[in-house]
Amino acid sequence: MQSRVLGWPRSAKRLVVLAVDVCLAVVATWLAFSLRLDTLHWPVSGQWWIYLLTAFLFVPLFIRFGLYRAIFRYTGQAALLATAKATAVYAALLFAALLWMQQWIWVPRSLGILQPLIFFLLIGASRAFARVWLAGFQSAGGRSSSRFLVF
């Protein structure tokens, strides 16, 4: 399975990682709502807009920070630091949008803090899982090919 995934074109790998990240943004939004409201959350009325906002606000930022250009090329602290920077900018923009849209009374402002924190944890966990899963695939030179999943 790992060799099949590594054989995919770069664009397919990027699209899969982008789709996973969009799903993680939606899950992080749901978790943030559920934690803030202290009950399992189901979006009502206009709350669907915040799910769309969180899912698509991070995409241009992550692209700009190069997180889809070199997803697994760099591992360790450098990748984590780049993800943290992109998530911090995303958090600032999300919080500003929530403050600006005061008529969204059905969205707690604390969501602008909770959601990016949860999102960062989910993104970091997904990247770590992918590295561990792909580490089982060893190239002939003994080095892990997971470093070069997406160029």
Coordinates of N, CA, C and O in Angstrom, one line a residue:
M1 N 0.8 -1.2 0.0 CA 0.0 0.0 0.0 C 0.9 1.3 0.0 O 0.6 2.2 -0.7
Q2 N 1.9 1.2 0.8 CA 2.8 2.4 0.9 C 3.5 2.7 -0.4 O 3.6 3.9 -0.8
S3 N 3.9 1.7 -1.1 CA 4.6 1.9 -2.4 C 3.6 2.4 -3.4 O 4.0 3.2 -4.3
R4 N 2.3 2.0 -3.3 CA 1.3 2.5 -4.2 C 1.1 4.0 -4.0 O 1.0 4.8 -4.9
V5 N 1.0 4.4 -2.7 CA 0.8 5.8 -2.4 C 2.0 6.6 -2.8 O 1.8 7.7 -3.4
L6 N 3.2 6.1 -2.6 CA 4.4 6.9 -3.1 C 4.5 7.0 -4.6 O 5.2 7.8 -5.1
G7 N 3.8 6.1 -5.3 CA 3.8 6.1 -6.7 C 2.8 7.0 -7.3 O 2.8 7.3 -8.5
W8 N 1.9 7.6 -6.5 CA 0.9 8.6 -7.0 C 1.6 9.8 -7.6 O 2.7 10.2 -7.1
P9 N 1.0 10.5 -8.5 CA 1.6 11.8 -8.9 C 1.5 12.8 -7.8 O 0.7 12.7 -6.8
R10 N 2.4 13.8 -7.8 CA 2.5 14.8 -6.7 C 1.2 15.5 -6.5 O 0.7 15.8 -5.4
S11 N 0.5 15.8 -7.6 CA -0.8 16.5 -7.5 C -1.8 15.7 -6.8 O -2.6 16.3 -6.0
A12 N -1.8 14.4 -7.0 CA -2.8 13.5 -6.3 C -2.5 13.5 -4.8 O -3.4 13.5 -3.9
K13 N -1.2 13.4 -4.4 CA -0.8 13.4 -3.0 C -1.2 14.7 -2.3 O -1.7 14.7 -1.2
R14 N -0.9 15.8 -3.0 CA -1.3 17.1 -2.5 C -2.8 17.2 -2.3 O -3.3 17.8 -1.3
L15 N -3.6 16.7 -3.2 CA -5.0 16.8 -3.1 C -5.6 16.0 -2.0 O -6.5 16.4 -1.3
V16 N -5.0 14.8 -1.8 CA -5.4 14.0 -0.7 C -5.1 14.6 0.7 O -5.9 14.7 1.6
V17 N -3.9 15.2 0.8 CA -3.5 15.9 2.1 C -4.4 17.1 2.3 O -4.8 17.4 3.4
L18 N -4.7 17.8 1.2 CA -5.6 19.0 1.3 C -7.0 18.6 1.8 O -7.6 19.2 2.6
A19 N -7.5 17.5 1.2 CA -8.8 17.0 1.6 C -8.8 16.6 3.0 O -9.8 16.8 3.8
V20 N -7.8 15.9 3.5 CA -7.7 15.5 4.9 C -7.7 16.7 5.8 O -8.4 16.8 6.8
D21 N -6.9 17.7 5.4 CA -6.9 19.0 6.2 C -8.2 19.7 6.3 O -8.6 20.2 7.3
V22 N -8.9 19.7 5.2 CA -10.3 20.3 5.2 C -11.2 19.6 6.1 O -11.9 20.2 6.9
C23 N -11.1 18.2 6.1 CA -11.9 17.4 7.0 C -11.5 17.7 8.5 O -12.4 17.8 9.4
L24 N -10.2 17.8 8.7 CA -9.7 18.1 10.0 C -10.2 19.5 10.5 O -10.5 19.6 11.7
A25 N -10.3 20.4 9.6 CA -10.8 21.8 10.0 C -12.2 21.7 10.4 O -12.6 22.3 11.4
V26 N -13.0 20.9 9.7 CA -14.4 20.7 10.1 C -14.5 20.0 11.4 O -15.3 20.4 12.3
V27 N -13.8 19.0 11.6 CA -13.8 18.2 12.9 C -13.3 19.1 14.0 O -13.9 19.1 15.1
A28 N -12.3 19.9 13.8 CA -11.8 20.8 14.8 C -12.9 21.9 15.2 O -13.1 22.2 16.4
T29 N -13.6 22.3 14.2 CA -14.7 23.3 14.5 C -15.8 22.6 15.3 O -16.3 23.2 16.3
W30 N -16.2 21.4 14.9 CA -17.2 20.7 15.7 C -16.7 20.4 17.1 O -17.5 20.6 18.1
L31 N -15.5 20.0 17.3 CA -15.0 19.8 18.6 C -14.9 21.1 19.5 O -15.2 21.1 20.6
A32 N -14.5 22.2 18.8 CA -14.5 23.5 19.5 C -15.9 23.9 20.0 O -16.1 24.3 21.1
F33 N -16.9 23.7 19.1 CA -18.3 24.0 19.5 C -18.7 23.1 20.6 O -19.3 23.6 21.6
S34 N -18.4 21.8 20.5 CA -18.8 20.9 21.6 C -18.2 21.2 22.9 O -18.8 21.1 24.0
L35 N -16.9 21.5 22.9 CA -16.2 21.8 24.1 C -16.7 23.1 24.7 O -16.9 23.2 25.9
R36 N -16.9 24.1 23.9 CA -17.4 25.4 24.4 C -18.8 25.4 24.9 O -19.1 26.0 26.0
L37 N -19.7 24.6 24.2 CA -21.1 24.5 24.7 C -21.3 23.4 25.7 O -22.4 23.2 26.2
D38 N -20.3 22.6 25.9 CA -20.4 21.5 26.9 C -21.4 20.5 26.5 O -22.0 19.9 27.4
T39 N -21.7 20.3 25.3 CA -22.6 19.2 24.8 C -22.2 18.9 23.4 O -21.6 19.7 22.7
L40 N -22.6 17.7 22.9 CA -22.3 17.4 21.5 C -23.1 18.4 20.6 O -24.3 18.6 20.8
H41 N -22.4 18.9 19.7 CA -22.9 20.0 18.9 C -23.5 19.5 17.5 O -22.9 18.7 16.9
W42 N -24.6 20.1 17.1 CA -25.1 19.9 15.8 C -25.4 21.3 15.3 O -26.2 22.0 15.9
P43 N -24.8 21.7 14.2 CA -24.9 23.1 13.7 C -26.4 23.4 13.4 O -27.1 22.6 12.8
V44 N -26.8 24.5 13.8 CA -28.2 25.0 13.5 C -28.1 26.4 12.8 O -27.1 27.1 12.9
S45 N -29.1 26.6 12.0 CA -29.3 27.9 11.2 C -28.0 28.3 10.6 O -27.5 27.6 9.7
G46 N -27.4 29.4 10.9 CA -26.3 30.0 10.2 C -25.0 29.5 10.7 O -23.9 30.0 10.3
Q47 N -24.9 28.5 11.6 CA -23.7 28.0 12.1 C -22.9 27.3 11.0 O -21.7 27.1 11.2
W48 N -23.6 26.9 10.0 CA -22.9 26.2 8.9 C -21.9 27.1 8.2 O -20.9 26.6 7.7
W49 N -22.1 28.4 8.3 CA -21.2 29.4 7.7 C -19.8 29.3 8.4 O -18.8 29.5 7.7
I50 N -19.8 29.2 9.7 CA -18.5 29.2 10.4 C -17.8 27.9 10.0 O -16.5 27.9 9.9
Y51 N -18.5 26.8 9.8 CA -17.8 25.6 9.3 C -17.1 25.8 8.0 O -16.0 25.4 7.8
L52 N -17.8 26.4 7.1 CA -17.3 26.7 5.8 C -16.1 27.7 5.9 O -15.1 27.6 5.2
L53 N -16.3 28.7 6.7 CA -15.2 29.7 6.9 C -13.9 29.1 7.4 O -12.8 29.3 6.9
T54 N -14.0 28.2 8.5 CA -12.9 27.6 9.0 C -12.2 26.6 8.1 O -11.0 26.5 8.0
A55 N -13.1 25.9 7.3 CA -12.6 24.9 6.4 C -11.8 25.6 5.2 O -10.8 25.0 4.7
F56 N -12.1 26.8 4.8 CA -11.5 27.4 3.6 C -10.6 28.6 3.9 O -10.0 29.1 3.0
L57 N -10.6 29.0 5.2 CA -9.8 30.2 5.5 C -8.3 29.8 5.6 O -7.4 30.5 5.2
F58 N -8.1 28.5 6.0 CA -6.7 28.1 6.2 C -6.0 27.7 4.9 O -4.8 27.8 4.8
V59 N -6.8 27.3 3.9 CA -6.2 26.8 2.7 C -5.2 27.8 2.0 O -4.1 27.4 1.7
P60 N -5.6 29.0 1.7 CA -4.6 29.9 1.1 C -3.4 30.2 2.0 O -2.3 30.4 1.5
L61 N -3.6 30.2 3.3 CA -2.5 30.5 4.2 C -1.5 29.3 4.2 O -0.3 29.5 4.2
F62 N -2.0 28.1 4.3 CA -1.2 26.9 4.3 C -0.4 26.8 2.9 O 0.7 26.4 2.9
I63 N -1.1 27.2 1.9 CA -0.4 27.2 0.6 C 0.7 28.2 0.5 O 1.8 28.0 0.1
R64 N 0.4 29.4 1.1 CA 1.3 30.5 1.1 C 2.6 30.2 2.0 O 3.7 30.6 1.6
F65 N 2.3 29.5 3.0 CA 3.4 29.1 3.9 C 4.2 27.9 3.4 O 5.1 27.4 4.0
G66 N 3.8 27.3 2.2 CA 4.5 26.2 1.6 C 4.2 24.9 2.2 O 5.0 23.9 2.0
L67 N 3.1 24.7 3.0 CA 2.9 23.5 3.6 C 2.4 22.4 2.7 O 2.4 21.2 3.1
Y68 N 1.9 22.7 1.5 CA 1.5 21.7 0.6 C 2.6 21.5 -0.5 O 2.5 20.6 -1.3
R69 N 3.5 22.3 -0.6 CA 4.6 22.2 -1.5 C 5.6 21.2 -1.0 O 6.2 20.4 -1.8
A70 N 5.9 21.2 0.3 CA 6.9 20.3 0.8 C 6.3 19.7 2.1 O 6.9 19.9 3.2
I71 N 5.2 18.9 2.0 CA 4.6 18.4 3.2 C 5.5 17.5 4.0 O 5.6 17.6 5.2
F72 N 6.1 16.5 3.3 CA 6.9 15.6 4.0 C 8.3 15.6 3.6 O 9.1 14.8 4.0
R73 N 8.7 16.7 2.9 CA 10.1 16.8 2.6 C 10.9 17.1 3.8 O 12.0 16.6 4.0
Y74 N 10.4 18.0 4.6 CA 11.1 18.3 5.9 C 10.4 17.8 7.1 O 9.1 17.9 7.1
T75 N 11.1 17.1 7.9 CA 10.4 16.5 9.1 C 11.0 17.2 10.3 O 12.0 17.9 10.3
G76 N 10.4 16.9 11.4 CA 10.9 17.4 12.7 C 10.4 18.8 13.0 O 9.3 19.3 12.7
Q77 N 11.3 19.6 13.7 CA 11.0 20.9 14.2 C 10.7 21.9 13.1 O 9.9 22.8 13.3
A78 N 11.4 21.8 11.9 CA 11.2 22.8 10.9 C 9.7 22.7 10.4 O 9.1 23.7 10.2
A79 N 9.2 21.5 10.1 CA 7.9 21.3 9.7 C 6.9 21.8 10.7 O 5.9 22.4 10.4
L80 N 7.1 21.4 12.0 CA 6.2 21.8 13.1 C 6.2 23.3 13.2 O 5.1 23.9 13.5
L81 N 7.4 24.0 13.1 CA 7.4 25.4 13.2 C 6.7 26.1 12.1 O 5.9 27.1 12.3
A82 N 6.8 25.6 10.9 CA 6.1 26.2 9.7 C 4.6 26.0 9.9 O 3.8 26.9 9.7
T83 N 4.2 24.9 10.4 CA 2.7 24.6 10.7 C 2.2 25.5 11.8 O 1.1 26.1 11.7
A84 N 3.0 25.7 12.8 CA 2.6 26.6 13.9 C 2.5 28.0 13.5 O 1.5 28.7 13.9
K85 N 3.4 28.5 12.6 CA 3.3 29.9 12.1 C 2.1 30.1 11.3 O 1.3 31.0 11.4
A86 N 1.8 29.1 10.4 CA 0.6 29.2 9.5 C -0.7 29.1 10.4 O -1.6 29.9 10.1
T87 N -0.7 28.3 11.4 CA -1.9 28.2 12.2 C -2.0 29.4 13.1 O -3.2 29.8 13.3
A88 N -1.0 30.1 13.5 CA -1.1 31.3 14.3 C -1.7 32.4 13.4 O -2.6 33.2 13.9
V89 N -1.3 32.5 12.2 CA -1.8 33.6 11.3 C -3.3 33.2 11.1 O -4.2 34.1 11.1
Y90 N -3.6 32.0 10.8 CA -5.0 31.5 10.6 C -5.8 31.9 11.9 O -7.0 32.3 11.7
A91 N -5.3 31.6 13.1 CA -6.0 31.9 14.3 C -6.3 33.4 14.4 O -7.5 33.8 14.8
A92 N -5.4 34.2 14.1 CA -5.6 35.7 14.2 C -6.7 36.1 13.2 O -7.6 36.9 13.5
L93 N -6.6 35.6 12.0 CA -7.7 35.9 11.0 C -9.0 35.4 11.4 O -10.0 36.1 11.2
L94 N -9.1 34.2 11.9 CA -10.4 33.6 12.3 C -11.0 34.4 13.5 O -12.2 34.8 13.5
F95 N -10.1 34.8 14.4 CA -10.6 35.5 15.6 C -11.1 36.9 15.2 O -12.1 37.4 15.6
A96 N -10.3 37.5 14.3 CA -10.7 38.9 13.8 C -12.1 38.8 13.0 O -12.9 39.6 13.1
A97 N -12.2 37.7 12.2 CA -13.5 37.5 11.5 C -14.7 37.3 12.4 O -15.8 37.9 12.2
L98 N -14.5 36.6 13.5 CA -15.5 36.4 14.5 C -15.9 37.7 15.2 O -17.0 37.9 15.6
L99 N -14.9 38.5 15.5 CA -15.1 39.8 16.2 C -15.8 40.7 15.2 O -16.7 41.5 15.6
W100 N -15.4 40.7 14.0 CA -16.0 41.6 13.0 C -17.5 41.3 12.7 O -18.3 42.1 12.5
M101 N -17.8 40.0 12.7 CA -19.1 39.5 12.4 C -19.9 39.4 13.7 O -20.3 38.4 14.1
Q102 N -20.2 40.6 14.3 CA -20.9 40.6 15.6 C -22.4 40.0 15.4 O -22.9 39.6 16.4
Q103 N -22.9 40.1 14.2 CA -24.3 39.6 14.1 C -24.3 38.1 14.2 O -25.4 37.5 14.2
W104 N -23.2 37.4 14.2 CA -23.2 36.0 14.3 C -23.3 35.7 15.8 O -22.3 35.1 16.4
I105 N -24.4 35.9 16.4 CA -24.5 35.7 17.9 C -24.6 34.3 18.3 O -24.4 33.9 19.4
W106 N -24.8 33.4 17.3 CA -24.8 32.0 17.6 C -23.5 31.3 17.5 O -23.3 30.1 17.6
V107 N -22.4 32.1 17.3 CA -21.0 31.6 17.3 C -20.3 32.2 18.5 O -20.1 33.5 18.5
P108 N -19.9 31.5 19.5 CA -19.1 32.0 20.6 C -17.7 32.5 20.1 O -17.1 31.9 19.3
R109 N -17.3 33.7 20.6 CA -16.0 34.2 20.2 C -14.8 33.4 20.6 O -13.8 33.4 20.0
S110 N -15.0 32.6 21.7 CA -13.9 31.7 22.1 C -13.6 30.6 21.1 O -12.6 30.0 21.1
L111 N -14.5 30.4 20.1 CA -14.3 29.5 19.1 C -13.0 29.9 18.3 O -12.3 29.1 17.7
G112 N -12.8 31.2 18.2 CA -11.6 31.7 17.5 C -10.3 31.3 18.1 O -9.2 31.5 17.5
I113 N -10.3 30.9 19.4 CA -9.1 30.5 20.1 C -9.1 28.9 20.1 O -8.1 28.3 19.8
L114 N -10.2 28.3 20.5 CA -10.3 26.9 20.6 C -10.1 26.1 19.3 O -9.3 25.2 19.2
Q115 N -10.7 26.6 18.3 CA -10.7 25.9 17.0 C -9.3 25.8 16.4 O -8.8 24.7 16.0
P116 N -8.5 26.9 16.4 CA -7.1 26.8 15.9 C -6.2 25.9 16.7 O -5.4 25.2 16.2
L117 N -6.4 26.0 18.0 CA -5.6 25.1 18.9 C -5.9 23.6 18.6 O -5.0 22.8 18.4
I118 N -7.2 23.3 18.5 CA -7.5 21.9 18.2 C -7.1 21.5 16.8 O -6.6 20.4 16.5
F119 N -7.2 22.5 15.8 CA -6.8 22.2 14.5 C -5.3 22.0 14.4 O -4.9 21.1 13.7
F120 N -4.5 22.7 15.1 CA -3.1 22.5 15.1 C -2.7 21.2 15.6 O -1.9 20.5 15.1
L121 N -3.4 20.7 16.7 CA -3.1 19.4 17.2 C -3.5 18.3 16.3 O -2.8 17.3 16.1
L122 N -4.6 18.5 15.6 CA -5.1 17.5 14.6 C -4.1 17.4 13.4 O -3.8 16.3 12.9
I123 N -3.7 18.6 12.9 CA -2.8 18.6 11.8 C -1.5 18.0 12.1 O -0.9 17.2 11.4
G124 N -0.9 18.4 13.3 CA 0.3 17.8 13.8 C 0.2 16.3 13.9 O 1.1 15.5 13.5
A125 N -0.9 15.8 14.5 CA -1.1 14.4 14.7 C -1.2 13.6 13.3 O -0.7 12.5 13.1
S126 N -1.9 14.3 12.4 CA -2.0 13.6 11.0 C -0.7 13.5 10.3 O -0.4 12.5 9.7
R127 N 0.1 14.6 10.4 CA 1.5 14.5 9.8 C 2.4 13.5 10.5 O 3.1 12.8 9.8
A128 N 2.3 13.4 11.8 CA 3.1 12.5 12.5 C 2.7 11.0 12.2 O 3.5 10.2 12.0
F129 N 1.4 10.8 12.1 CA 0.9 9.5 11.7 C 1.3 9.1 10.3 O 1.8 8.0 10.1
A130 N 1.3 10.1 9.4 CA 1.7 9.8 8.0 C 3.2 9.4 8.0 O 3.6 8.5 7.3
R131 N 4.0 10.2 8.7 CA 5.4 9.9 8.8 C 5.7 8.5 9.4 O 6.5 7.7 8.8
V132 N 5.0 8.1 10.4 CA 5.2 6.8 11.1 C 4.7 5.7 10.1 O 5.4 4.7 9.9
W133 N 3.6 5.9 9.5 CA 3.0 4.9 8.6 C 4.0 4.7 7.4 O 4.2 3.6 7.0
L134 N 4.5 5.8 6.8 CA 5.4 5.7 5.7 C 6.8 5.3 6.0 O 7.6 4.9 5.2
A135 N 7.1 5.4 7.3 CA 8.5 5.0 7.7 C 8.7 3.5 7.5 O 9.9 3.1 7.4
G136 N 7.7 2.7 7.4 CA 7.8 1.3 7.2 C 8.4 1.0 5.8 O 8.9 -0.1 5.5
F137 N 8.2 1.9 4.9 CA 8.7 1.8 3.5 C 10.1 2.3 3.4 O 10.4 3.4 3.5
Q138 N 11.1 1.3 3.3 CA 12.5 1.7 3.3 C 13.0 1.6 1.8 O 12.7 0.7 1.1
S139 N 13.7 2.6 1.4 CA 14.3 2.6 0.1 C 15.5 1.7 0.1 O 16.0 1.2 1.2
A140 N 16.1 1.4 -1.0 CA 17.2 0.5 -1.1 C 18.4 1.0 -0.3 O 19.2 0.3 0.2
G141 N 18.6 2.3 -0.2 CA 19.7 2.9 0.6 C 19.5 2.9 2.1 O 20.4 3.3 2.8
G142 N 18.4 2.4 2.5 CA 18.1 2.3 4.0 C 17.5 3.5 4.5 O 17.2 3.6 5.7
R143 N 17.3 4.6 3.7 CA 16.7 5.8 4.2 C 15.2 5.7 4.0 O 14.8 5.1 3.0
S144 N 14.5 6.3 4.8 CA 13.0 6.3 4.7 C 12.6 7.2 3.5 O 13.0 8.3 3.4
S145 N 11.7 6.6 2.7 CA 11.2 7.4 1.5 C 10.1 8.3 1.9 O 9.6 9.1 1.1
S146 N 9.6 8.2 3.2 CA 8.5 9.1 3.6 C 8.9 10.5 3.6 O 8.1 11.4 3.6
R147 N 10.2 10.8 3.6 CA 10.6 12.2 3.6 C 10.3 12.9 2.3 O 10.2 14.1 2.2
F148 N 10.0 12.1 1.2 CA 9.8 12.7 -0.1 C 8.4 12.3 -0.6 O 8.2 12.0 -1.8
L149 N 7.4 12.3 0.2 CA 6.0 12.0 -0.2 C 5.5 13.0 -1.2 O 5.0 12.7 -2.2
V150 N 5.7 14.3 -0.9 CA 5.3 15.4 -1.7 C 6.4 16.3 -1.9 O 7.0 16.8 -0.9
F151 N 6.7 16.6 -3.1 CA 7.9 17.5 -3.4 C 7.5 18.9 -3.6 O 6.6 19.3 -4.2

